[in-house]
Each structure stands twice: as C-alpha cells, then as structure tokens.
Tab-separated table of C-alpha atoms and ligand atoms in Angstrom:
chain	number	residue	atom	x	y	z
J	1	MET	CA	132.322	40.019	100.023
J	2	ILE	CA	133.453	41.456	96.635
J	3	GLN	CA	136.310	43.937	96.858
J	4	GLU	CA	135.905	46.953	94.624
J	5	GLN	CA	139.569	46.853	93.682
J	6	ASN	CA	141.734	46.002	90.701
J	7	TYR	CA	142.947	42.446	91.347
J	8	TRP	CA	146.129	43.003	89.252
J	9	LEU	CA	147.281	45.688	91.641
J	10	THR	CA	147.343	43.161	94.484
J	11	THR	CA	150.135	41.337	92.599
J	12	VAL	CA	152.669	44.145	92.232
J	13	ASP	CA	154.401	47.140	93.871
J	14	MET	CA	154.289	50.109	91.522
J	15	PRO	CA	157.522	52.127	91.289
J	16	ARG	CA	157.383	55.114	93.653
J	17	THR	CA	158.593	58.602	92.812
J	18	ASP	CA	159.461	61.490	95.102
J	19	LEU	CA	156.332	63.626	95.254
J	20	SER	CA	158.185	66.554	96.806
J	21	ARG	CA	160.601	66.958	93.923
J	22	ALA	CA	160.192	70.243	91.995
J	23	LEU	CA	159.235	70.183	88.346
J	24	PRO	CA	162.142	70.945	86.030
J	25	GLU	CA	162.075	74.472	84.601
J	26	THR	CA	162.587	73.138	81.085
J	27	ALA	CA	162.683	69.804	79.265
J	28	ASP	CA	163.087	68.656	75.717
J	29	VAL	CA	159.838	66.690	75.823
J	30	ALA	CA	156.905	66.737	78.195
J	31	VAL	CA	154.910	63.453	78.093
J	32	ILE	CA	151.353	63.718	79.496
J	33	GLY	CA	150.174	60.444	81.022
J	34	ALA	CA	152.162	57.550	82.561
J	35	GLY	CA	150.502	54.499	80.981
J	36	PHE	CA	151.913	52.181	78.327
J	37	THR	CA	151.970	54.916	75.676
J	38	GLY	CA	153.642	57.616	77.718
J	39	LEU	CA	156.128	55.357	79.565
J	40	SER	CA	157.177	53.571	76.400
J	41	ALA	CA	157.778	56.939	74.688
J	42	ALA	CA	159.638	58.288	77.713
J	43	ARG	CA	161.867	55.196	77.911
J	44	THR	CA	162.789	55.507	74.212
J	45	LEU	CA	163.337	59.261	74.266
J	46	ALA	CA	165.477	59.223	77.436
J	47	ALA	CA	167.549	56.389	75.975
J	48	LYS	CA	168.235	58.671	73.014
J	49	GLY	CA	169.528	61.322	75.390
J	50	ALA	CA	166.486	63.644	75.513
J	51	LYS	CA	165.550	65.367	78.797
J	52	VAL	CA	162.055	63.929	79.342
J	53	VAL	CA	159.493	64.879	81.945
J	54	VAL	CA	156.448	62.654	82.371
J	55	LEU	CA	153.482	64.422	83.994
J	56	GLU	CA	150.874	62.092	85.490
J	57	SER	CA	147.794	63.372	87.308
J	58	GLN	CA	147.540	60.184	89.452
J	59	THR	CA	150.269	57.568	89.754
J	60	ILE	CA	152.312	55.381	87.361
J	61	GLY	CA	149.985	52.960	85.531
J	62	TRP	CA	146.830	54.372	87.228
J	63	GLY	CA	144.801	54.491	83.973
J	64	ALA	CA	143.726	51.645	81.661
J	65	SER	CA	147.219	50.270	81.590
J	66	SER	CA	146.951	48.548	84.983
J	67	ARG	CA	143.237	47.742	84.685
J	68	ASN	CA	142.945	45.812	81.465
J	69	GLY	CA	142.493	42.108	80.679
J	70	GLY	CA	146.190	41.661	79.739
J	71	MET	CA	145.278	40.256	76.343
J	72	VAL	CA	147.979	41.160	73.847
J	73	LEU	CA	146.111	40.575	70.626
J	74	THR	CA	146.891	40.494	66.929
J	75	GLY	CA	144.912	42.789	64.650
J	76	MET	CA	142.794	45.788	65.446
J	77	LYS	CA	139.299	46.311	66.755
J	78	LEU	CA	137.844	46.454	63.187
J	79	PRO	CA	137.877	43.349	61.024
J	80	VAL	CA	140.334	43.335	58.114
J	81	ASN	CA	137.596	43.416	55.427
J	82	LYS	CA	136.396	46.690	56.868
J	83	LEU	CA	139.954	48.029	57.042
J	84	ILE	CA	140.629	47.200	53.420
J	85	SER	CA	137.447	49.045	52.412
J	86	MET	CA	138.505	52.050	54.465
J	87	TYR	CA	142.231	52.272	53.696
J	88	GLY	CA	142.946	50.005	50.738
J	89	ARG	CA	144.963	46.807	50.661
J	90	GLU	CA	148.493	48.223	51.041
J	91	ARG	CA	147.903	50.355	54.102
J	92	THR	CA	145.816	47.639	55.727
J	93	GLN	CA	148.674	45.215	55.220
J	94	LYS	CA	150.981	47.699	56.979
J	95	MET	CA	148.506	48.152	59.785
J	96	TYR	CA	148.247	44.426	60.299
J	97	ALA	CA	152.046	44.108	60.179
J	98	ALA	CA	152.172	46.859	62.820
J	99	SER	CA	149.877	44.861	65.055
J	100	LEU	CA	152.264	41.898	64.867
J	101	ALA	CA	155.290	44.202	65.356
J	102	SER	CA	153.600	45.664	68.449
J	103	ILE	CA	153.457	42.199	70.055
J	104	ALA	CA	157.140	41.607	69.200
J	105	CYS	CA	157.834	45.060	70.702
J	106	VAL	CA	156.219	44.113	74.024
J	107	GLU	CA	158.118	40.836	74.102
J	108	GLN	CA	161.410	42.565	73.347
J	109	ILE	CA	160.872	45.174	76.123
J	110	VAL	CA	159.867	42.479	78.659
J	111	ARG	CA	163.031	40.537	77.835
J	112	ALA	CA	165.386	43.539	77.720
J	113	GLU	CA	164.086	45.025	80.979
J	114	HIS	CA	163.609	41.701	82.770
J	115	ILE	CA	159.942	42.456	83.544
J	116	ALA	CA	158.343	39.588	85.509
J	117	CYS	CA	154.799	39.898	84.109
J	118	ASP	CA	153.846	36.305	83.353
J	119	LEU	CA	154.028	36.854	79.635
J	120	ALA	CA	152.968	33.738	77.727
J	121	ARG	CA	152.302	33.129	74.047
J	122	CYS	CA	149.076	31.273	74.660
J	123	GLY	CA	147.064	32.435	71.621
J	124	HIS	CA	143.543	33.802	71.528
J	125	LEU	CA	140.170	32.250	70.826
J	126	GLU	CA	137.224	34.112	69.386
J	127	VAL	CA	133.909	32.344	69.953
J	128	ALA	CA	130.789	32.752	67.804
J	129	CYS	CA	127.542	33.680	69.564
J	130	LYS	CA	125.466	32.905	66.451
J	131	GLN	CA	125.714	30.584	63.467
J	132	ALA	CA	126.031	33.628	61.139
J	133	HIS	CA	129.055	34.825	63.123
J	134	PHE	CA	130.681	31.416	62.811
J	135	ASP	CA	129.992	31.315	59.052
J	136	ASP	CA	131.837	34.629	58.802
J	137	TYR	CA	134.939	33.102	60.405
J	138	THR	CA	135.542	30.950	57.297
J	139	ARG	CA	135.631	34.093	55.180
J	140	GLN	CA	137.948	35.848	57.630
J	141	VAL	CA	140.403	32.912	57.718
J	142	GLU	CA	140.510	33.000	53.909
J	143	VAL	CA	141.196	36.752	53.799
J	144	MET	CA	143.850	36.588	56.523
J	145	GLY	CA	145.639	33.771	54.710
J	146	ARG	CA	145.470	35.481	51.317
J	147	GLU	CA	146.233	39.093	52.250
J	148	PHE	CA	148.454	38.707	55.294
J	149	HIS	CA	149.838	35.142	55.072
J	150	HIS	CA	148.581	34.798	58.610
J	151	ALA	CA	147.156	31.419	59.596
J	152	LEU	CA	144.069	31.272	61.782
J	153	LYS	CA	142.360	28.018	62.758
J	154	ILE	CA	138.612	27.362	62.667
J	155	VAL	CA	137.251	25.190	65.510
J	156	ALA	CA	133.913	23.530	64.738
J	157	ARG	CA	131.264	23.452	67.412
J	158	LYS	CA	131.747	19.681	67.958
J	159	ASP	CA	135.453	20.272	68.705
J	160	LEU	CA	135.050	23.369	70.834
J	161	ARG	CA	135.493	21.491	74.117
J	162	SER	CA	139.195	21.137	73.318
J	163	GLU	CA	139.365	24.954	73.573
J	164	ILE	CA	136.753	26.054	76.081
J	165	GLY	CA	134.614	24.378	78.744
J	166	SER	CA	131.361	25.940	77.488
J	167	ASP	CA	128.587	24.645	75.234
J	168	ILE	CA	126.863	27.906	74.350
J	169	TYR	CA	128.912	28.851	71.285
J	170	PHE	CA	128.555	27.959	67.603
J	171	GLY	CA	132.276	27.448	66.985
J	172	GLY	CA	135.519	29.386	67.310
J	173	MET	CA	138.579	30.820	65.617
J	174	VAL	CA	142.103	30.535	67.086
J	175	ASP	CA	145.131	32.781	66.512
J	176	GLU	CA	148.207	31.241	68.092
J	177	ILE	CA	150.256	34.455	67.925
J	178	SER	CA	148.422	36.423	70.651
J	179	VAL	CA	149.935	36.695	74.104
J	180	GLY	CA	148.733	37.055	77.717
J	181	LEU	CA	150.385	38.992	80.504
J	182	ASN	CA	149.763	40.637	83.854
J	183	PRO	CA	149.226	44.296	82.810
J	184	ALA	CA	149.927	45.862	86.213
J	185	ARG	CA	153.253	44.070	86.490
J	186	TYR	CA	154.029	45.033	82.894
J	187	VAL	CA	153.279	48.770	83.355
J	188	ALA	CA	155.209	48.731	86.628
J	189	GLY	CA	158.174	47.263	84.831
J	190	LEU	CA	157.844	49.751	81.997
J	191	GLY	CA	157.705	52.590	84.523
J	192	ALA	CA	160.816	51.343	86.273
J	193	ALA	CA	162.545	51.000	82.888
J	194	ALA	CA	161.611	54.599	81.903
J	195	LEU	CA	163.013	55.835	85.253
J	196	ARG	CA	166.193	53.786	84.821
J	197	SER	CA	166.697	55.243	81.326
J	198	GLY	CA	166.673	58.730	82.837
J	199	ALA	CA	163.071	59.968	82.295
J	200	CYS	CA	161.813	62.113	85.153
J	201	VAL	CA	158.302	61.016	86.205
J	202	HIS	CA	156.146	63.414	88.266
J	203	GLU	CA	153.098	61.734	89.736
J	204	LYS	CA	150.147	63.678	91.193
J	205	THR	CA	150.806	66.333	88.594
J	206	ARG	CA	147.832	67.192	86.456
J	207	VAL	CA	148.391	69.192	83.317
J	208	GLU	CA	145.710	71.866	83.273
J	209	ARG	CA	146.585	74.091	80.358
J	210	LEU	CA	149.050	74.340	77.524
J	211	GLU	CA	150.169	77.511	75.741
J	212	ARG	CA	152.646	78.138	72.969
J	213	GLU	CA	155.698	79.995	74.382
J	214	ARG	CA	159.135	80.718	72.933
J	215	ARG	CA	162.169	80.373	75.216
J	216	GLY	CA	165.812	81.135	74.455
J	217	GLY	CA	165.005	81.328	70.749
J	218	SER	CA	163.195	77.948	70.774
J	219	SER	CA	159.520	77.474	70.141
J	220	GLY	CA	157.796	75.267	72.707
J	221	TRP	CA	155.044	74.885	75.241
J	222	ARG	CA	154.326	76.311	78.681
J	223	LEU	CA	152.488	73.642	80.663
J	224	GLN	CA	150.449	74.831	83.585
J	225	THR	CA	150.148	71.943	86.046
J	226	SER	CA	148.530	71.349	89.461
J	227	ARG	CA	152.074	71.673	90.857
J	228	GLY	CA	153.154	74.805	88.976
J	229	PRO	CA	154.427	75.551	85.476
J	230	THR	CA	157.033	73.876	83.352
J	231	TRP	CA	158.231	74.351	79.773
J	232	ALA	CA	159.073	71.852	77.029
J	233	ARG	CA	160.126	72.103	73.430
J	234	ASP	CA	157.747	69.243	72.458
J	235	VAL	CA	154.656	67.782	73.997
J	236	PHE	CA	153.452	64.177	73.631
J	237	VAL	CA	149.832	63.585	74.671
J	238	SER	CA	149.300	59.974	75.844
J	239	THR	CA	146.155	60.342	77.931
J	240	SER	CA	143.943	57.786	76.149
J	241	GLY	CA	140.404	57.464	77.587
J	242	TYR	CA	141.237	60.026	80.282
J	243	THR	CA	141.900	62.807	77.754
J	244	SER	CA	140.549	66.055	79.253
J	245	THR	CA	140.002	69.746	78.687
J	246	ALA	CA	143.775	70.310	78.921
J	247	THR	CA	143.876	69.174	75.255
J	248	PRO	CA	140.395	70.107	74.002
J	249	ALA	CA	140.995	69.347	70.314
J	250	LEU	CA	141.848	65.746	71.149
J	251	GLN	CA	139.170	65.430	73.773
J	252	LYS	CA	136.554	66.135	71.105
J	253	LYS	CA	137.842	63.252	68.992
J	254	ILE	CA	137.831	60.564	71.696
J	255	ILE	CA	134.845	58.925	73.304
J	256	PRO	CA	135.584	57.580	76.810
J	257	ILE	CA	133.850	54.234	77.267
J	258	GLY	CA	133.712	52.206	80.443
J	259	SER	CA	134.798	48.546	80.543
J	260	TYR	CA	134.503	46.371	83.643
J	261	ILE	CA	136.113	43.208	85.005
J	262	ILE	CA	135.437	40.678	87.728
J	263	THR	CA	137.749	37.977	88.991
J	264	THR	CA	136.792	34.885	90.938
J	265	GLU	CA	138.471	33.201	93.821
J	266	VAL	CA	141.386	30.879	92.888
J	267	LEU	CA	139.946	27.803	91.071
J	268	PRO	CA	141.053	24.231	91.633
J	269	ASP	CA	143.484	23.281	88.887
J	270	SER	CA	141.153	20.663	87.310
J	271	LEU	CA	138.264	23.185	87.006
J	272	ALA	CA	140.583	25.854	85.542
J	273	ARG	CA	141.820	23.343	82.911
J	274	GLU	CA	138.221	22.374	82.118
J	275	LEU	CA	137.211	26.034	81.540
J	276	SER	CA	140.188	26.906	79.393
J	277	PRO	CA	142.216	23.819	78.443
J	278	ARG	CA	144.765	25.784	76.455
J	279	ASN	CA	144.787	28.869	78.620
J	280	ARG	CA	143.671	31.113	75.730
J	281	MET	CA	142.737	34.787	75.774
J	282	ILE	CA	139.024	34.480	74.884
J	283	TYR	CA	136.414	36.894	73.589
J	284	ASP	CA	133.047	36.513	71.919
J	285	SER	CA	131.607	37.853	68.651
J	286	LYS	CA	129.046	40.302	70.073
J	287	ASN	CA	129.242	44.108	69.887
J	288	TYR	CA	128.419	44.069	73.596
J	289	ILE	CA	131.467	41.878	74.050
J	290	TYR	CA	132.576	39.526	76.842
J	291	TYR	CA	136.316	38.852	77.146
J	292	TYR	CA	137.781	36.397	79.616
J	293	ARG	CA	140.816	34.334	80.585
J	294	LEU	CA	142.467	32.622	83.500
J	295	THR	CA	144.877	34.666	85.570
J	296	PRO	CA	148.304	33.138	86.240
J	297	ASP	CA	147.076	32.020	89.686
J	298	ASN	CA	143.979	30.325	88.149
J	299	ARG	CA	141.164	32.831	88.782
J	300	MET	CA	138.606	33.377	86.072
J	301	LEU	CA	138.907	36.967	84.887
J	302	PHE	CA	135.704	38.009	83.098
J	303	GLY	CA	135.229	41.421	81.499
J	304	GLY	CA	132.734	43.289	79.430
J	305	ARG	CA	130.905	46.493	78.737
J	306	ALA	CA	128.465	46.037	81.595
J	307	ALA	CA	127.842	49.831	81.498
J	308	PHE	CA	128.963	52.183	78.715
J	309	PHE	CA	129.770	55.016	81.187
J	310	PRO	CA	133.304	55.401	82.487
J	311	GLU	CA	133.879	53.841	85.879
J	312	SER	CA	132.297	55.163	89.068
J	313	GLY	CA	131.359	53.483	92.358
J	314	ASP	CA	127.866	52.952	91.028
J	315	THR	CA	128.772	51.483	87.611
J	316	ILE	CA	131.331	49.208	89.231
J	317	ARG	CA	128.850	47.801	91.749
J	318	LYS	CA	126.208	47.226	89.084
J	319	SER	CA	128.746	45.662	86.758
J	320	ALA	CA	129.755	43.064	89.366
J	321	GLU	CA	126.314	41.452	89.198
J	322	ILE	CA	125.818	41.874	85.449
J	323	LEU	CA	129.199	40.303	84.691
J	324	ARG	CA	128.669	37.489	87.192
J	325	ARG	CA	125.400	36.605	85.423
J	326	GLY	CA	127.276	36.687	82.054
J	327	MET	CA	130.040	34.494	83.392
J	328	ILE	CA	127.573	31.887	84.620
J	329	GLN	CA	125.820	31.841	81.247
J	330	VAL	CA	129.128	30.979	79.641
J	331	TYR	CA	130.342	28.722	82.472
J	332	PRO	CA	127.482	27.240	84.530
J	333	GLN	CA	130.277	25.374	86.403
J	334	LEU	CA	131.070	28.687	88.184
J	335	ARG	CA	127.566	29.084	89.710
J	336	ASP	CA	128.860	28.570	93.252
J	337	THR	CA	132.243	30.187	92.757
J	338	LYS	CA	132.909	33.408	94.723
J	339	VAL	CA	133.645	36.641	92.853
J	340	GLU	CA	136.409	38.382	94.831
J	341	PHE	CA	137.282	41.513	92.834
J	342	VAL	CA	135.506	44.004	90.577
J	343	TRP	CA	136.874	47.111	88.913
J	344	GLY	CA	136.440	49.305	85.884
J	345	GLY	CA	138.457	51.445	83.559
J	346	THR	CA	138.024	53.766	80.583
J	347	LEU	CA	138.667	52.906	76.942
J	348	ASP	CA	139.432	55.426	74.244
J	349	PHE	CA	137.300	55.094	71.133
J	350	ALA	CA	137.848	57.374	68.151
J	351	PHE	CA	134.767	57.899	65.990
J	352	ASP	CA	136.179	55.533	63.346
J	353	ILE	CA	137.299	52.980	66.064
J	354	MET	CA	140.924	53.240	64.836
J	355	PRO	CA	144.181	54.106	66.619
J	356	HIS	CA	145.509	57.500	65.672
J	357	ALA	CA	148.977	58.995	66.035
J	358	GLY	CA	150.574	62.128	64.720
J	359	LYS	CA	150.588	65.881	65.409
J	360	LEU	CA	147.580	68.084	66.070
J	361	ASN	CA	147.884	71.822	66.679
J	362	GLY	CA	151.601	71.358	67.077
J	363	MET	CA	151.334	68.607	69.766
J	364	TYR	CA	152.280	64.967	69.244
J	365	TYR	CA	149.731	62.386	70.287
J	366	SER	CA	148.799	58.734	70.099
J	367	LEU	CA	145.449	57.286	71.243
J	368	GLY	CA	142.251	55.575	70.100
J	369	TYR	CA	143.264	51.980	70.821
J	370	ALA	CA	139.657	50.915	71.542
J	371	GLY	CA	140.425	47.931	73.815
J	372	HIS	CA	143.378	46.754	71.709
J	373	GLY	CA	145.964	48.912	73.419
J	374	VAL	CA	148.303	46.763	75.453
J	375	ALA	CA	150.654	46.079	72.540
J	376	MET	CA	149.711	48.984	70.255
J	377	ALA	CA	150.125	51.656	72.968
J	378	THR	CA	153.577	50.367	73.745
J	379	TYR	CA	154.513	50.293	70.065
J	380	GLN	CA	153.057	53.695	69.229
J	381	GLY	CA	154.866	55.207	72.203
J	382	GLN	CA	158.117	53.966	70.703
J	383	LEU	CA	157.324	55.076	67.175
J	384	MET	CA	156.162	58.533	68.281
J	385	ALA	CA	159.294	58.919	70.425
J	386	ARG	CA	161.411	58.246	67.364
J	387	CYS	CA	159.327	60.732	65.425
J	388	ILE	CA	159.845	63.406	68.106
J	389	ALA	CA	163.573	62.640	68.036
J	390	GLY	CA	163.637	63.611	64.353
J	391	GLU	CA	163.502	60.128	62.781
J	392	ASN	CA	160.930	59.150	60.211
J	393	PRO	CA	159.629	55.681	61.201
J	394	ASP	CA	156.967	54.125	59.031
J	395	ASN	CA	153.730	54.415	60.983
J	396	PRO	CA	150.558	53.413	59.120
J	397	PHE	CA	148.363	55.119	61.723
J	398	ASP	CA	150.065	58.491	61.290
J	399	GLY	CA	148.273	60.609	58.767
J	400	ILE	CA	145.045	58.635	58.336
J	401	PRO	CA	141.922	60.853	58.574
J	402	PHE	CA	141.024	61.498	62.229
J	403	PRO	CA	137.309	62.200	62.196
J	404	GLY	CA	135.408	64.146	64.844
J	405	ALA	CA	131.775	63.635	65.689
J	406	PRO	CA	129.253	63.763	62.869
J	407	LEU	CA	127.917	67.324	62.546
J	408	GLY	CA	130.292	68.356	65.361
J	409	LEU	CA	127.750	67.143	67.916
J	410	TYR	CA	130.302	66.428	70.656
J	411	ASN	CA	132.221	68.633	73.007
J	412	GLY	CA	134.008	65.908	74.973
J	413	LYS	CA	130.979	65.046	77.206
J	414	PRO	CA	129.601	61.698	75.893
J	415	TRP	CA	125.845	62.446	76.328
J	416	PHE	CA	125.037	59.765	73.709
J	417	LEU	CA	126.455	56.776	75.573
J	418	PRO	CA	123.094	55.387	76.826
J	419	PHE	CA	121.866	55.505	73.195
J	420	ALA	CA	125.063	53.852	71.979
J	421	GLY	CA	124.616	51.071	74.560
J	422	ALA	CA	121.028	50.447	73.441
J	423	TYR	CA	122.096	50.595	69.767
J	424	TYR	CA	124.794	47.879	70.289
J	425	LYS	CA	122.377	45.683	72.155
J	426	PHE	CA	119.978	46.043	69.242
J	427	LEU	CA	122.716	45.177	66.745
J	428	ASP	CA	123.524	42.027	68.710
J	429	TRP	CA	119.874	41.107	68.622
J	430	ILE	CA	119.474	41.484	64.830
J	431	SER	CA	122.927	40.473	63.506
K	501	FAD	C1	138.785	47.346	81.616
K	501	FAD	C2	139.714	47.396	80.477
K	501	FAD	C3	140.073	46.251	79.851
K	501	FAD	C4	140.961	46.307	78.743
K	501	FAD	N1	141.435	45.097	78.211
K	501	FAD	C5	142.373	45.132	77.234
K	501	FAD	C6	143.008	43.933	76.768
K	501	FAD	O1	142.720	42.860	77.332
K	501	FAD	N2	143.876	44.020	75.741
K	501	FAD	C7	144.226	45.227	75.203
K	501	FAD	O2	145.040	45.250	74.244
K	501	FAD	N3	143.720	46.392	75.647
K	501	FAD	C8	142.799	46.403	76.640
K	501	FAD	N4	142.333	47.540	77.176
K	501	FAD	C9	142.852	48.822	76.606
K	501	FAD	C10	144.253	49.188	77.123
K	501	FAD	O3	144.288	49.005	78.506
K	501	FAD	C11	144.510	50.650	76.758
K	501	FAD	O4	144.382	50.827	75.374
K	501	FAD	C12	145.941	51.105	77.143
K	501	FAD	O5	146.195	50.757	78.512
K	501	FAD	C13	146.104	52.575	76.923
K	501	FAD	O6	147.322	52.987	77.479
K	501	FAD	P1	147.659	54.541	77.593
K	501	FAD	O7	148.991	54.642	78.191
K	501	FAD	O8	147.470	55.167	76.225
K	501	FAD	O9	146.518	55.117	78.516
K	501	FAD	P2	146.239	54.949	80.101
K	501	FAD	O10	146.920	53.790	80.671
K	501	FAD	O11	144.790	55.126	80.274
K	501	FAD	O12	147.027	56.231	80.695
K	501	FAD	C14	146.587	57.506	80.541
K	501	FAD	C15	147.077	58.309	81.703
K	501	FAD	O13	146.961	59.725	81.445
K	501	FAD	C16	146.748	60.351	82.670
K	501	FAD	N5	146.199	61.680	82.394
K	501	FAD	C17	145.067	62.004	81.778
K	501	FAD	N6	144.916	63.332	81.690
K	501	FAD	C18	146.008	63.893	82.283
K	501	FAD	C19	146.397	65.230	82.507
K	501	FAD	N7	145.687	66.289	82.126
K	501	FAD	N8	147.584	65.458	83.208
K	501	FAD	C20	148.340	64.397	83.600
K	501	FAD	N9	147.977	63.106	83.405
K	501	FAD	C21	146.838	62.880	82.737
K	501	FAD	C22	145.793	59.426	83.403
K	501	FAD	O14	145.813	59.639	84.796
K	501	FAD	C23	146.347	58.050	82.976
K	501	FAD	O15	147.156	57.505	83.981
K	501	FAD	C24	141.448	47.542	78.238
K	501	FAD	C25	141.055	48.708	78.908
K	501	FAD	C26	140.199	48.675	79.993
K	501	FAD	C27	139.780	49.925	80.649
C-alpha cells in the first residue's frame, strides 16, 4: 500500500511553536513564508538585532522546502550558454559564482547550527536521453572550463555503469561539487536556528492583505492575517510557488508548477550500490525531467513532472503510477520493488525561468528558483536580509528584468499548464 505522504517528514520532528501566542503589534521586518528563503532571512536579520516576525500560513517547512529531492546543485535551471546570451558574460559569471556560494552557504549554516541533515558532497550526474544531448555535453564542458574555470567530467556510454546501473542513456556529465541532503531535516534545523537567533515564528497565520501604513513617523506595512493584524516597517515575501493574492503583483509573475516524488522500500545494500555506485544526485536531459537519488537509508527516490498542475489528491495518486513506470524504464531491476511513499509539491517558475530578488511596490522578495532552490533560496534569504538591514551585498539576481506573461495573459491562475505540458513533451520528442 503506497502512503500519500512525504517520506522525508517521517525522518524528523519539525520545531513546534506556540499557536496561542498573540502576534506582536509591531516588528521591524515581517517575513511571509517559513521555508528556506524566509527562515534563512529571519535567522540573519534576528542575528543582526532586528525584531523579526515570520508569518506562515501552515507550519515550518510545510512548502517545497520539506518536499524536494534534497539535491543541492551547482548552476541554474538554464544552461550557461543561454545565460550568457541573456545577461552577458560578466553577470553570468557572477550568477554562476553565486550558485557555488549558495552551496557553501548551506554547508556553513549546517556546520554552524549543527544540523543533522545527512549532508554529503556526492556530486551530481546528468544523463543524456539522446545522442544529440550527449554531444551537447562536450560543448558545455568546454564553456564551463573556459568561462567559469569549473571542471565537469564527461562519461561515455561505455563507462556509464561506473556511475549508474542503467543502460538506457547515451552518456553522462558529472559535477563533483553538488551536494545531497535530507531537506526536511535541513529546514527543521534552519527553523530551529531562526528561533534560537530570536525570530518570532507564527504558524497557522496566513497573510491575507497588505496595506501601506505610517506608524510613529515611520513608513511601513499593515498586514492583515488570519489571526488579526500586525505592522512592520519592512516586508519580505518568501512564498515561492505558493505565492497568492496577498501579493498580487508577484503572483502574476510566478507560475506554480507541480513536481512529484515516489520513494521505494529500503533496498538491499548491493542493489543500491548497483543503481548508484557513487551515490550521485541524478537527473536526465529531458524537458519533462526525471530526477532521482538514493536516500540516506537506501531507498530509491524518483521524482518528475508527472503532472504540471500543483499537488492535489488526484495528481498525487496519478503521479505514483506514472513515476513508477518511469523508474522501471530507467531501472528494470526495480520491477518488483515496492513503492512506499508518494507526494507532490509546487515549484515557482518565473516566465524567464530565472531566480529573482529585489523590491517590488515597496516590498522585498526573492523567488523563482524553478527546482534549483535548496541552496539558492537559503543564500538569497541571507542576501536579502542583509539588504533589508541596510547593507549593499552584491546580488546578480537583484535588478535583472523580471518579465510578466507575454501580452499580460496571466492573472495568477495558470490556465495554460495543460498546453505547457503538451508543449514540453513535444519538445522532448523533436529535440
Ligand atoms: C517536489 C519538489 C522537488 C524539488 N527538488 C529540488 C531539488 O532536488 N533541488 C533543489 O535545489 N530544489 C528542488 N525543489 C525546489 C525547492 O524545494 C524550492 O525552490 C525551495 O524549497 C523554495 O523555498 P522557499 O522557502 O522559497 O519556498 P517554500 O518552501 O515553498 O515556502 C513558502 C511558504 O510560504 C507559505 N505561504 C504562502 N503564502 C502565504 C501567505 N499568504 N501567508 C503566510 N504564508 C504563506 C507557504 O505555506 C510555504 O510554507 C523542489 C521542489 C519540489 C516541489
């Protein structure tokens, strides 16, 4: 029997907060959302002495932060060639450096806060679903070496068994710098760290409306929440794929896209080593991507965009079978292995598939991580906290154009997702 439950949550106790505590009348900063972005920002701001209130409509780590694959990856969703054509060489170099800094940032927090989240620098493996995809790897390795002094390794098809126990791919590309962790344990640890540093986290508190309001000579924001009003001088929006009508200008710039994961029963050690001899974080080269890895207790975790819609009981149930079929295509060895857990979560895609951070209509924000958020969300939370505290950190994602929908054809309800799904399947067929 498959449990419709996030496996990672069975491995951790999330920090609890007192739900009866009243909201503060005022704060220096109100952070909306208690995932990696919001908790990282709250931890940094509170450590700098700010009075921080984190408002979370559900519970700490409830969103994508506890539901993801735990792959802490170098780079961004878009390939570097594309980034150079969009932003030029210099800014792209800074963006790539930021992706490496974001991994270092996660490692530093895990060390400093003693977070037991099975963090391991195991590297990632991208596998080519077509010969043309593999041919492109050679070009990518050359660009990465030349522009970023970053070494990637090509793995020819004949050598692929040293990396993955599957014969369906045309070759692979390895980056040794990427990291794996247990995301639920990490976000729990980040939450505990934010609380220890003095941030006040209010769970079950949905922000419904924000209005400009001056108090005691200071400009600021009145936040109407499901548990009454509060006021803050600054607001930081860190709601990612769950961004709602409370912040309509941001909602119109973010497409919420579902991503789904299954995990198997615990595998015998020999089978686990056969499937992933080097314990890599693995993903394939399709638009309709599969990503997979072993969990620290040797389950196969297998994820993908089985449905484009955000998670619901229906999409989760359908995804379990679609993903199981995908997993067996990759690993026929798992034909008789039980799938024990299935769950889904929502990703935040900007229209240009880039992370964005900055200030919009007077509110600070950071979102748009598009499935590359474990490290970048943590890092942007820190950078934006420093920005709110009056510092001027170099942030290559602050100030880049933040496009809305073409022709303004989007009001926050993603009516086009079925077409987008079909379009990506078509691209995978022809490319
Ligand atoms: C299935 C899945 C797999 C993924 N795999 C990976 C991976 O392997 N590697 C990787 O790097 N990234 C991955 N990602 C992406 C990564 O998880 C996210 O980018 C990251 O967690 C975003 O963190 P966040 O704090 O910005 O948002 P979230 O963790 O989504 O938190 C946002 C929070 O805001 C709250 N909220 C929303 N609106 C309001 C409101 N009005 N009032 C109060 N609270 C509100 C929500 O309840 C939620 O808790 C994956 C995502 C999913 C869904």
